[in-house]
Short mmCIF file of N, CA and C in Angstrom, two decimals:
data_model
loop_
_atom_site.label_atom_id
_atom_site.label_comp_id
_atom_site.label_asym_id
_atom_site.label_seq_id
_atom_site.Cartn_x
_atom_site.Cartn_y
_atom_site.Cartn_z
N UNK A 1441 34.93 82.75 -45.37
CA UNK A 1441 34.46 82.42 -44.03
C UNK A 1441 32.97 82.72 -43.96
N UNK A 1442 32.23 81.78 -43.42
CA UNK A 1442 30.78 81.96 -43.27
C UNK A 1442 30.47 82.64 -41.95
N UNK A 1443 29.43 83.46 -41.94
CA UNK A 1443 29.03 84.09 -40.67
C UNK A 1443 28.48 83.04 -39.71
N UNK A 1444 28.57 83.34 -38.43
CA UNK A 1444 28.07 82.42 -37.41
C UNK A 1444 26.55 82.27 -37.57
N UNK A 1445 26.02 81.04 -37.50
CA UNK A 1445 24.58 80.82 -37.70
C UNK A 1445 23.75 81.15 -36.46
N UNK A 1446 23.65 82.44 -36.14
CA UNK A 1446 22.95 82.86 -34.93
C UNK A 1446 21.50 82.42 -34.92
N UNK A 1447 20.82 82.56 -36.06
CA UNK A 1447 19.40 82.20 -36.10
C UNK A 1447 19.18 80.74 -35.74
N UNK A 1448 19.93 79.84 -36.35
CA UNK A 1448 19.80 78.41 -36.05
C UNK A 1448 20.21 78.09 -34.62
N UNK A 1449 21.26 78.74 -34.16
CA UNK A 1449 21.74 78.51 -32.80
C UNK A 1449 20.70 78.94 -31.77
N UNK A 1450 20.12 80.11 -31.99
CA UNK A 1450 19.10 80.60 -31.05
C UNK A 1450 17.84 79.74 -31.12
N UNK A 1451 17.44 79.31 -32.31
CA UNK A 1451 16.27 78.44 -32.43
C UNK A 1451 16.49 77.13 -31.69
N UNK A 1452 17.69 76.58 -31.78
CA UNK A 1452 18.00 75.34 -31.08
C UNK A 1452 18.02 75.55 -29.57
N UNK A 1453 18.78 76.52 -29.10
CA UNK A 1453 18.93 76.74 -27.67
C UNK A 1453 17.65 77.18 -26.98
N UNK A 1454 16.98 78.14 -27.58
CA UNK A 1454 15.78 78.69 -26.96
C UNK A 1454 14.53 77.88 -27.30
N UNK A 1455 14.47 77.34 -28.52
CA UNK A 1455 13.27 76.62 -28.95
C UNK A 1455 13.30 75.14 -28.65
N UNK A 1456 14.34 74.45 -29.09
CA UNK A 1456 14.41 72.99 -28.91
C UNK A 1456 14.76 72.64 -27.47
N UNK A 1457 15.83 73.24 -26.96
CA UNK A 1457 16.24 72.95 -25.58
C UNK A 1457 15.39 73.67 -24.55
N UNK A 1458 14.67 74.72 -24.97
CA UNK A 1458 13.83 75.53 -24.09
C UNK A 1458 14.62 76.14 -22.94
N UNK A 1459 15.82 76.59 -23.26
CA UNK A 1459 16.65 77.25 -22.26
C UNK A 1459 16.14 78.66 -22.03
N UNK A 1460 16.12 79.12 -20.78
CA UNK A 1460 15.83 80.53 -20.54
C UNK A 1460 16.94 81.37 -21.18
N UNK A 1461 16.63 82.54 -21.69
CA UNK A 1461 17.65 83.35 -22.36
C UNK A 1461 18.91 83.57 -21.52
N UNK A 1462 18.75 83.81 -20.22
CA UNK A 1462 19.95 84.06 -19.40
C UNK A 1462 20.86 82.84 -19.34
N UNK A 1463 20.30 81.64 -19.40
CA UNK A 1463 21.10 80.42 -19.40
C UNK A 1463 21.75 80.23 -20.77
N UNK A 1464 20.96 80.43 -21.83
CA UNK A 1464 21.49 80.28 -23.19
C UNK A 1464 22.70 81.17 -23.42
N UNK A 1465 22.59 82.45 -23.04
CA UNK A 1465 23.67 83.39 -23.32
C UNK A 1465 24.89 83.17 -22.44
N UNK A 1466 24.76 82.42 -21.36
CA UNK A 1466 25.92 82.10 -20.51
C UNK A 1466 26.65 80.85 -20.97
N UNK A 1467 26.05 80.08 -21.89
CA UNK A 1467 26.67 78.84 -22.36
C UNK A 1467 27.87 79.15 -23.25
N UNK A 1468 28.88 78.30 -23.14
CA UNK A 1468 30.01 78.42 -24.05
C UNK A 1468 29.67 77.68 -25.35
N UNK A 1469 30.35 77.98 -26.44
CA UNK A 1469 30.12 77.23 -27.67
C UNK A 1469 30.33 75.72 -27.48
N UNK A 1470 31.27 75.35 -26.65
CA UNK A 1470 31.53 73.93 -26.40
C UNK A 1470 30.35 73.28 -25.68
N UNK A 1471 29.76 73.98 -24.72
CA UNK A 1471 28.59 73.45 -24.01
C UNK A 1471 27.40 73.31 -24.95
N UNK A 1472 27.21 74.28 -25.80
CA UNK A 1472 26.11 74.22 -26.76
C UNK A 1472 26.32 73.07 -27.75
N UNK A 1473 27.56 72.87 -28.19
CA UNK A 1473 27.86 71.76 -29.10
C UNK A 1473 27.60 70.41 -28.42
N UNK A 1474 27.91 70.30 -27.14
CA UNK A 1474 27.64 69.05 -26.42
C UNK A 1474 26.14 68.80 -26.32
N UNK A 1475 25.37 69.84 -26.07
CA UNK A 1475 23.91 69.70 -26.02
C UNK A 1475 23.37 69.30 -27.38
N UNK A 1476 23.90 69.91 -28.44
CA UNK A 1476 23.48 69.57 -29.81
C UNK A 1476 23.74 68.08 -30.07
N UNK A 1477 24.92 67.59 -29.69
CA UNK A 1477 25.25 66.19 -29.91
C UNK A 1477 24.33 65.25 -29.16
N UNK A 1478 23.93 65.63 -27.95
CA UNK A 1478 23.04 64.79 -27.16
C UNK A 1478 21.65 64.73 -27.77
N UNK A 1479 21.18 65.83 -28.32
CA UNK A 1479 19.83 65.88 -28.87
C UNK A 1479 19.78 65.32 -30.28
N UNK A 1480 20.75 65.68 -31.11
CA UNK A 1480 20.72 65.30 -32.52
C UNK A 1480 21.18 63.87 -32.71
N UNK A 1481 22.01 63.35 -31.85
CA UNK A 1481 22.35 61.95 -31.93
C UNK A 1481 23.79 61.63 -32.27
N UNK A 1482 24.71 62.47 -31.90
CA UNK A 1482 26.12 62.14 -32.10
C UNK A 1482 26.55 61.23 -30.96
N UNK A 1483 26.12 60.00 -31.06
CA UNK A 1483 26.38 59.03 -30.00
C UNK A 1483 27.20 57.88 -30.55
N UNK A 1484 27.65 57.02 -29.68
CA UNK A 1484 28.50 55.92 -30.08
C UNK A 1484 27.76 54.92 -30.96
N UNK A 1485 26.47 54.76 -30.79
CA UNK A 1485 25.71 53.81 -31.60
C UNK A 1485 24.42 53.44 -30.91
N UNK A 1486 23.67 52.59 -31.54
CA UNK A 1486 22.41 52.15 -30.98
C UNK A 1486 22.63 51.22 -29.80
N UNK A 1487 21.65 51.20 -28.91
CA UNK A 1487 21.74 50.31 -27.77
C UNK A 1487 21.32 48.91 -28.22
N UNK A 1488 22.09 47.92 -27.79
CA UNK A 1488 21.73 46.54 -28.12
C UNK A 1488 20.83 45.96 -27.02
N UNK A 1489 20.32 44.77 -27.23
CA UNK A 1489 19.39 44.16 -26.28
C UNK A 1489 20.02 43.97 -24.89
N UNK A 1490 21.23 43.45 -24.78
CA UNK A 1490 21.84 43.33 -23.44
C UNK A 1490 21.99 44.69 -22.74
N UNK A 1491 22.31 45.73 -23.51
CA UNK A 1491 22.42 47.06 -22.91
C UNK A 1491 21.08 47.55 -22.39
N UNK A 1492 20.01 47.30 -23.16
CA UNK A 1492 18.67 47.68 -22.72
C UNK A 1492 18.27 46.91 -21.47
N UNK A 1493 18.53 45.62 -21.44
CA UNK A 1493 18.17 44.81 -20.27
C UNK A 1493 18.94 45.27 -19.03
N UNK A 1494 20.20 45.61 -19.19
CA UNK A 1494 20.99 46.10 -18.06
C UNK A 1494 20.42 47.43 -17.55
N UNK A 1495 20.02 48.29 -18.48
CA UNK A 1495 19.43 49.57 -18.10
C UNK A 1495 18.09 49.36 -17.39
N UNK A 1496 17.27 48.44 -17.89
CA UNK A 1496 15.97 48.15 -17.27
C UNK A 1496 16.15 47.55 -15.88
N UNK A 1497 17.18 46.75 -15.70
CA UNK A 1497 17.45 46.17 -14.38
C UNK A 1497 17.92 47.25 -13.41
N UNK A 1498 18.73 48.16 -13.90
CA UNK A 1498 19.26 49.22 -13.06
C UNK A 1498 18.17 50.24 -12.67
N UNK A 1499 17.25 50.51 -13.59
CA UNK A 1499 16.20 51.49 -13.35
C UNK A 1499 14.83 50.87 -13.65
N UNK A 1500 14.36 49.99 -12.77
CA UNK A 1500 13.07 49.31 -13.03
C UNK A 1500 11.88 50.25 -12.91
N UNK A 1501 10.85 49.93 -13.67
CA UNK A 1501 9.60 50.69 -13.60
C UNK A 1501 8.69 50.12 -12.50
N UNK A 1502 8.03 50.99 -11.78
CA UNK A 1502 6.99 50.59 -10.86
C UNK A 1502 7.39 49.83 -9.62
N UNK A 1503 8.60 49.94 -9.20
CA UNK A 1503 8.98 49.25 -7.95
C UNK A 1503 9.10 50.22 -6.84
#
């Protein structure tokens, strides 16, 4: 069994996500894993052109 990667976890939570320590230490492992997936890219796939156009229509710039 490998030890828990505290150094990497703290660097990600405090450094990459810039969470205040009190918020970081209140997170559950599942919440931290969800944040990791959102940042690192565990997503369904790339957005296609129709998806981008729908997003641009829903959230237009400068209106």
